[in-house]
Coordinates of C-alpha atoms in Angstrom, one line a residue:
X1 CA 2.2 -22.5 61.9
X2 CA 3.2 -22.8 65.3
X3 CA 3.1 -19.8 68.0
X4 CA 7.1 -20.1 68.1
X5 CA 7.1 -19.8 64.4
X6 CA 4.4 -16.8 64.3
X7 CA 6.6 -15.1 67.1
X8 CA 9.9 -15.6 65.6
X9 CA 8.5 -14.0 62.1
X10 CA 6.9 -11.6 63.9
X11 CA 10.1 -10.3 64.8
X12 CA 11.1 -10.7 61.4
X13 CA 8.1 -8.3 60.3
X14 CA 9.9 -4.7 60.8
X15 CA 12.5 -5.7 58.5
X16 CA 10.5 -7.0 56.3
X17 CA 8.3 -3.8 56.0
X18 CA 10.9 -1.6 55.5
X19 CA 12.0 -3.9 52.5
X20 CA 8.3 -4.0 51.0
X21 CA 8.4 -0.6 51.9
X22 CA 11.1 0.4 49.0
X23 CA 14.4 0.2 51.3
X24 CA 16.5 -1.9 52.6
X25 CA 18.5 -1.1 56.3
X26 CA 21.8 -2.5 56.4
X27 CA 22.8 -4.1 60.2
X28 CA 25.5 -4.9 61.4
X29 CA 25.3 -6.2 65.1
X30 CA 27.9 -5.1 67.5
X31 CA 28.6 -1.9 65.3
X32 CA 27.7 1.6 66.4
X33 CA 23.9 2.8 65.2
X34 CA 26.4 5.0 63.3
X35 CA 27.4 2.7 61.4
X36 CA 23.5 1.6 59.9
X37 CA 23.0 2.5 56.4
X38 CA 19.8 3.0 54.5
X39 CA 19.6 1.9 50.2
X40 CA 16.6 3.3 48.5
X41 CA 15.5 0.9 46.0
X42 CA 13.2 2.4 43.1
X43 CA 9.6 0.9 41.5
X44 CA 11.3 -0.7 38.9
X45 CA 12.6 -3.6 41.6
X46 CA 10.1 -4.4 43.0
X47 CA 9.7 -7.5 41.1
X48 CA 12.4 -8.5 41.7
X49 CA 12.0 -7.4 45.1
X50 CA 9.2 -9.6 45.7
X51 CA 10.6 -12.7 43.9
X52 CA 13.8 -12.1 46.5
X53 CA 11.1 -11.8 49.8
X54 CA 9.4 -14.9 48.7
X55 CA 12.1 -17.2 48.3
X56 CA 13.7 -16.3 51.6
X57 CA 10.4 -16.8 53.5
X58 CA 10.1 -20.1 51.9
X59 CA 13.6 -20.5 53.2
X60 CA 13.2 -19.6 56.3
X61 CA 13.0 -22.5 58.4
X62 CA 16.2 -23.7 56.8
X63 CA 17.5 -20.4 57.6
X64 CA 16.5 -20.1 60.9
X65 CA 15.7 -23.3 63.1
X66 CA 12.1 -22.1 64.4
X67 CA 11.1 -24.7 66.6
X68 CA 8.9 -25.0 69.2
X69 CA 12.0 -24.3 71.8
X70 CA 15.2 -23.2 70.9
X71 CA 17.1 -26.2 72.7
X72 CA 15.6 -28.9 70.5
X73 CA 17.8 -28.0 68.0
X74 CA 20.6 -30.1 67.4
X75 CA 22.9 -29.4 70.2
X76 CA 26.0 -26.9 68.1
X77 CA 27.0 -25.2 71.2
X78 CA 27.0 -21.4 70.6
X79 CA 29.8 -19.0 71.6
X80 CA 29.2 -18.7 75.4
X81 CA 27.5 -19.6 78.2
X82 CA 24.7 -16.4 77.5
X83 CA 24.3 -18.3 74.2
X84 CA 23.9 -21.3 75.7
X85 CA 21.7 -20.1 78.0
X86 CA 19.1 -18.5 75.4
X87 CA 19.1 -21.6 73.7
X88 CA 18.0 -23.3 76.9
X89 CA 15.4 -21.1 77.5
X90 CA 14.3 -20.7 74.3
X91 CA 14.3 -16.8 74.0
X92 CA 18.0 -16.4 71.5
X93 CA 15.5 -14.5 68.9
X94 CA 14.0 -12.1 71.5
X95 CA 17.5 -11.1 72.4
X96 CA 18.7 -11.1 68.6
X97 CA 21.8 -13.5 69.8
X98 CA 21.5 -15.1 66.1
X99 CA 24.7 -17.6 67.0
X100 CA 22.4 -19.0 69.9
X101 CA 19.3 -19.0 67.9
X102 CA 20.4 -20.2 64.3
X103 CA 23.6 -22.6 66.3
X104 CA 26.1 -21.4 64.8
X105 CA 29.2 -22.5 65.7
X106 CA 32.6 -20.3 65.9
X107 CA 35.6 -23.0 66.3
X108 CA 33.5 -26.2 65.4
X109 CA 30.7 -28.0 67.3
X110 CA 33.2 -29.0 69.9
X111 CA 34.9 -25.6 70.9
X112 CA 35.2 -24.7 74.2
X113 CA 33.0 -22.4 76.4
X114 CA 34.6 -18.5 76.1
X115 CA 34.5 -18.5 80.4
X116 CA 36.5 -21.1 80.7
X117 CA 40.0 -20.4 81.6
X118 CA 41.4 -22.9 79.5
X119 CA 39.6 -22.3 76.4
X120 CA 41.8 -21.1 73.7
X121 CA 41.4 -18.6 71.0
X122 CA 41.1 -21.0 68.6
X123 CA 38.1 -23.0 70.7
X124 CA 40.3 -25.9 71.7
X125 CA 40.2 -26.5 75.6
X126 CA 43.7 -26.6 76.7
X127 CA 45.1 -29.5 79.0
X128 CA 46.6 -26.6 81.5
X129 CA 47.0 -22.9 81.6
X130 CA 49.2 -20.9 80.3
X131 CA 52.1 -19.9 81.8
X132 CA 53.4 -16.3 80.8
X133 CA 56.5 -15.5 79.4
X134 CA 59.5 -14.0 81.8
X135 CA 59.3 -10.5 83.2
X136 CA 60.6 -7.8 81.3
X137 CA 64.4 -7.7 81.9
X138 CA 65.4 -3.6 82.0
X139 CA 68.6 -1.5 82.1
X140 CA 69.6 0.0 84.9
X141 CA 68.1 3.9 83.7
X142 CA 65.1 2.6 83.4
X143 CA 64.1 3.5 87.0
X144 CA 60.0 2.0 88.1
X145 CA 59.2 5.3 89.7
X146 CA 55.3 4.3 90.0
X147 CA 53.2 1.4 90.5
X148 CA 50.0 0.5 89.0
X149 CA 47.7 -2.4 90.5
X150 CA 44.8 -3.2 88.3
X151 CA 42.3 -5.0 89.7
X152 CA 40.4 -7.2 86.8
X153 CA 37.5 -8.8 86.7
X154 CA 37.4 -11.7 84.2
X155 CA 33.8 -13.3 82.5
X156 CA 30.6 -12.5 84.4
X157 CA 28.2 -14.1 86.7
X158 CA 29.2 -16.9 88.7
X159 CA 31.9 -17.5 86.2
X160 CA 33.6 -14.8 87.1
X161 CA 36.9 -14.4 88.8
X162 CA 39.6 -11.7 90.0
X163 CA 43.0 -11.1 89.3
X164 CA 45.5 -8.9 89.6
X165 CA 48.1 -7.3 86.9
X166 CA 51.2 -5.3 88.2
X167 CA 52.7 -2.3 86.8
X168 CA 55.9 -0.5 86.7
X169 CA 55.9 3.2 85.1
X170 CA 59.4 4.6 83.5
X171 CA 58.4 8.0 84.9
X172 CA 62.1 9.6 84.7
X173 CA 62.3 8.6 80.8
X174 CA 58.9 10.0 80.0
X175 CA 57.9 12.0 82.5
X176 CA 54.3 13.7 81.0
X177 CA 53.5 10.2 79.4
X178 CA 53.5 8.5 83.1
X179 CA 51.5 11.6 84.6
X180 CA 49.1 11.0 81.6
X181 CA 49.1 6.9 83.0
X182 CA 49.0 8.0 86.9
X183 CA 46.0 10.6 86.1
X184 CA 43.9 7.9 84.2
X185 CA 44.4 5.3 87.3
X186 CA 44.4 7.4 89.9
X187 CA 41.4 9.3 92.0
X188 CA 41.7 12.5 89.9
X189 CA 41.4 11.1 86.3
X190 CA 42.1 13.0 83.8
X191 CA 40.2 16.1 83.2
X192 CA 41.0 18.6 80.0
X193 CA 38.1 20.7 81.1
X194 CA 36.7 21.8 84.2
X195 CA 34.1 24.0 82.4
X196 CA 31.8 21.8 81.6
X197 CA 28.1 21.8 82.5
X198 CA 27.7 17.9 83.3
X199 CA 30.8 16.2 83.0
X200 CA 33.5 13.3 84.7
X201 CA 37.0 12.6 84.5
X202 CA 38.4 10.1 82.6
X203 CA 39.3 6.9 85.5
X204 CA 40.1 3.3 84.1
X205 CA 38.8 2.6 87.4
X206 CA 35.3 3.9 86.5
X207 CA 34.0 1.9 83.1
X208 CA 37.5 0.6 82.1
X209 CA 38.0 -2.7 80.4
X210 CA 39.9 -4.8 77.8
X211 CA 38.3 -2.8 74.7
X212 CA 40.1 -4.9 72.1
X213 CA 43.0 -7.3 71.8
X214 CA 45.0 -8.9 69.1
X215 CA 45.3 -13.1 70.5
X216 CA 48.6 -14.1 71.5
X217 CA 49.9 -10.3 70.9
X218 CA 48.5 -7.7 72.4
X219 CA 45.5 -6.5 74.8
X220 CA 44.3 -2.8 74.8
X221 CA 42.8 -1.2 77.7
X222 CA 40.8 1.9 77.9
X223 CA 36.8 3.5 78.8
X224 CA 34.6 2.4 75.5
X225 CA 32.3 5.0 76.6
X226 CA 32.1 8.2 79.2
X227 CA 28.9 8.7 78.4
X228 CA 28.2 4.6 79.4
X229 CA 30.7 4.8 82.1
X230 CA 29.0 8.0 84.1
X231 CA 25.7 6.2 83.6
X232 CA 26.5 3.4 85.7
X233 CA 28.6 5.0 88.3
X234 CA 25.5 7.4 89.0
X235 CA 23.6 4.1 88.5
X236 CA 21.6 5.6 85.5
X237 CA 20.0 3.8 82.7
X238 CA 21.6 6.5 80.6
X239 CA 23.9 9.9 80.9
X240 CA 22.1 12.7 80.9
X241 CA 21.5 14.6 77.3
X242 CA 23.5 17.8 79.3
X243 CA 26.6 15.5 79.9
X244 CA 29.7 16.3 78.2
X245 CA 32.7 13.8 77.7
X246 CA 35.9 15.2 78.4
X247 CA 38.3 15.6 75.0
X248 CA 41.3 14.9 74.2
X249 CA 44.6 16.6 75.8
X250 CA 45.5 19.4 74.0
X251 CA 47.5 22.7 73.4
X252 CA 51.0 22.7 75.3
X253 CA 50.2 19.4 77.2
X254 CA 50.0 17.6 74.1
X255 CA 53.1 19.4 72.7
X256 CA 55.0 17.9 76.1
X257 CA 53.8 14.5 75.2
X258 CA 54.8 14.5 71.7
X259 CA 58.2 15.5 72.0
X260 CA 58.9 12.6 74.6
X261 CA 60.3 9.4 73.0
X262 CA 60.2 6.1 73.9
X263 CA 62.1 4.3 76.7
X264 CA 62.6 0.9 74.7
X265 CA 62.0 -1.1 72.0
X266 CA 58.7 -3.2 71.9
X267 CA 61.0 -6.1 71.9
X268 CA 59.2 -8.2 74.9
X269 CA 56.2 -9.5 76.2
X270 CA 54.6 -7.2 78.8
X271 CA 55.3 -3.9 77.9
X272 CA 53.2 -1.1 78.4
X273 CA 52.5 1.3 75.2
X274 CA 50.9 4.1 74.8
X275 CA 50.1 5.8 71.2
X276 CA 52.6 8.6 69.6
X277 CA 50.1 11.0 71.1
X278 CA 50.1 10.0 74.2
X279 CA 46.5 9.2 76.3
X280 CA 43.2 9.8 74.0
X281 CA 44.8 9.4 70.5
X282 CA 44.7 5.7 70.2
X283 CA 41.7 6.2 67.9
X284 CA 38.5 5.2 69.3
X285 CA 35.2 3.3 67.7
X286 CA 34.5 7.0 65.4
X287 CA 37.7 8.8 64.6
X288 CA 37.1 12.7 66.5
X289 CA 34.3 11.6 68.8
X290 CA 34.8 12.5 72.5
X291 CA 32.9 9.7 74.4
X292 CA 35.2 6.8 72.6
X293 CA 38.3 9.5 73.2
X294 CA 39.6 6.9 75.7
X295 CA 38.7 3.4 74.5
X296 CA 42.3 2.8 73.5
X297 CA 44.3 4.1 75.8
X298 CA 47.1 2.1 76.2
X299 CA 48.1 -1.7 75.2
X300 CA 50.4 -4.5 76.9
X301 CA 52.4 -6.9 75.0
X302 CA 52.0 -10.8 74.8
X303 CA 55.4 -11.4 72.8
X304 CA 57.6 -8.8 70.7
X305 CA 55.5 -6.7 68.4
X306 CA 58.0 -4.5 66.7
X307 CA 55.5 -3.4 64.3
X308 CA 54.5 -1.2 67.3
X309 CA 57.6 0.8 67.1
X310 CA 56.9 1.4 63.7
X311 CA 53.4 2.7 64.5
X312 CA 54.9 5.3 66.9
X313 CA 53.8 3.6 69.6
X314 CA 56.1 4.7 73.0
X315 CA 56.9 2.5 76.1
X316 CA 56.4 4.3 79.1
X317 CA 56.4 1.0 81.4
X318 CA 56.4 -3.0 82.4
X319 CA 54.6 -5.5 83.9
X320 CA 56.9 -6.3 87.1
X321 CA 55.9 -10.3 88.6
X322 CA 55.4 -13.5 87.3
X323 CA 51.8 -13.8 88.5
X324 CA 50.8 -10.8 86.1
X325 CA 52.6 -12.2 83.4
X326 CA 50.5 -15.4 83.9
X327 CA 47.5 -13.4 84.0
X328 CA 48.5 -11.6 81.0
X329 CA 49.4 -14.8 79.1
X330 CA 45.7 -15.7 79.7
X331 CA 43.6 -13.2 78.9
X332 CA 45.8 -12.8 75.6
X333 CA 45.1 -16.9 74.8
X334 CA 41.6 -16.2 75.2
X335 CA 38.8 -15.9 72.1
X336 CA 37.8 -13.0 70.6
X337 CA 34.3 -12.0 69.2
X338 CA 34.7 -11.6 65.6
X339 CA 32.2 -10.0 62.5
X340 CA 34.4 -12.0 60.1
X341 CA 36.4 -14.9 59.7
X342 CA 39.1 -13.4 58.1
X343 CA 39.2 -11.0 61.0
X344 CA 42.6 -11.5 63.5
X345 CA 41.4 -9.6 66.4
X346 CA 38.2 -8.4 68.6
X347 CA 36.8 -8.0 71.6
X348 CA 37.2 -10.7 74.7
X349 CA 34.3 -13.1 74.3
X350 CA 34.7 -13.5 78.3
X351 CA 35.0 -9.7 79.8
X352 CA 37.6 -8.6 81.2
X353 CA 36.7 -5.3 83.2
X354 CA 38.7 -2.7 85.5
X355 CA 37.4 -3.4 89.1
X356 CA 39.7 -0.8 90.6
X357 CA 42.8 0.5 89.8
X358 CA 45.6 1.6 92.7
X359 CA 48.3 3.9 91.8
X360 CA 51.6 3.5 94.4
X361 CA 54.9 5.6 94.7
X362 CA 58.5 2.9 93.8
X363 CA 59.6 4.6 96.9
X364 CA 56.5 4.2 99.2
X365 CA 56.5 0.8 98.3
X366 CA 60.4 0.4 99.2
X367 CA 59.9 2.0 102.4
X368 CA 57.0 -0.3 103.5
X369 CA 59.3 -3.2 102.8

């Protein structure tokens, strides 16, 4: 046996124990630790159990390609370039990225890298980028009394680049909805209490990213994490055990936000929703958990979703230029990381993270022009 193959089954060996052991532990990768459950298995299989442990270690190799480096296997490029690059250096196991390690490959041998802008969600380069669809036309009382300029950051490392999405707010349809929007994005960030030991607002600004998205539909912004998000603004390996994530709105504020309704259909590409709740009830990774509160805080349209209306889902806003619209149009044609096949949406496989986020008055901005 060679070292790569003693190493590669010496990672295997904790979950092998805990099988011999008399349980198995159920992983699923990318899934909170919440989300690991334990089966107790009695005496009485352990024949069985045994029979099943030594046919998959004599499977193993066929299983897992366990060779003395990772990039002699047969080149099936993995998802990404961090795939790609554990398969060059040979360390995909150590960092438990099983599509780099095993070659897997989502969209066939010949998709396209995730960090390219022209890669597809169905892992077909395209021969140009998209173009988005036209700016939200709008009747004449819906007034953009606020703009929002998010400042994202798309893929990492040197593949990296910045652009910029433009937002109008409705704020004389839905007034509390807006101040919800304006709060998040803005300095302040929205705090529901003030009493806590260790705590932060909420700023999409501050740990914000695309959390989720639907291809070709819709994208969903939000904070994944407070907890995560504090961390590395105090540049922390991790929040303190006193921090406290800030809740969900409540009492009379959330009565406000209820009884608004919402300024339009979802009828068009580029419109900003928030859910029926307003701000922190878009349901997060744990249904009730503070720290995910946030993660879906509001979504944009890539082409009419009125499905959304039926959700309960209220427009509080647009995007306003073409160049947004192009950048939205891109980020929405890009691939998703999926735990199925038969799953339709996911997280961006390239990143897409808040850099900043720049709240301006309609009226400022008239007056400056």
């Amino acid at each position: 046996m060679t070292a790569q193959q003693m190493k590669s089954l010496a990672m295997l060996a904790p979950w092998l124990a805990v099988m011999t052991g008399g349980s198995v532990m159920a992983f699923c990768p990318g899934q909170p630790t919440s989300r690991l459950s334990t089966t107790v298995l009695s005496s009485k299989q352990n024949d069985s159990r045994r029979s099943f442990l030594s046919k998959t270690l004599s499977t193993l190799p066929y299983v897992i390609p366990i060779s003395a480096n990772a990039a002699s296997v047969p080149v099936q490029r993995a998802v990404g370039a961090a795939e790609e690059k554990c398969r060059e250096e040979g360390n995909c196991l150590e960092k438990f990225d099983l599509d780099g390690a095993v070659g897997w490959s989502w969209g066939a041998k010949e998709r396209c890298d995730a960090s390219d802008p022209l890669c597809g969600a169905d892992g077909q380069l395209r021969e140009e980028a998209l173009s988005g669809q036209s700016v939200p036309a709008k009747d004449s009382d819906l007034e953009i009394t606020d703009v929002v300029e998010l400042t994202l950051k798309i893929g990492t490392g040197s593949n990296s680049d910045t652009q910029t999405m433009k937002i109008g707010l409705y704020g004389n349809r839905c007034p509390e909805l807006v101040k919800e929007m304006t709060d998040m994005c803005g300095r302040t960030g929205i705090i529901t209490s003030k009493d806590l030991l260790l705590g932060s607002p909420v700023k999409l600004g501050q740990g914000g990213s695309v959390t989720y998205m639907f291809p070709d539909e819709r994208l969903e912004f939000g904070v994944s994490s407070q907890k995560i998000a504090y961390a590395r603004s105090m540049r922390l390996a991790k929040a303190p055990d006193e921090f406290v994530p800030q809740s969900r709105p409540s009492g009379k504020r959330l009565e406000t936000v209820r009884g608004e309704q919402s300024s339009r259909k979802h009828d068009v590409a580029g419109l900003i929703s928030v859910p029926k709740d307003g701000i922190g009830y878009g349901g997060g990774l744990l249904p009730g958990k503070d720290d995910e509160a946030y993660a879906s805080a509001f979504q944009v349209t890539a082409k009419a979703m009125p499905e959304m209306d039926k959700e309960g889902r209220k427009v509080i806003g647009q995007i306003l230029d073409s160049k947004s619209m192009d950048v939205l149009a891109r980020i929405a044609g890009s691939p998703t990381r999926k735990m199925t096949p038969l799953q339709v949406g996911g997280t961006p496989l390239s990143k897409v993270i808040v850099g900043d986020c720049s709240i301006y008055s309609a009226a400022d901005l008239v007056a400056k022009e």
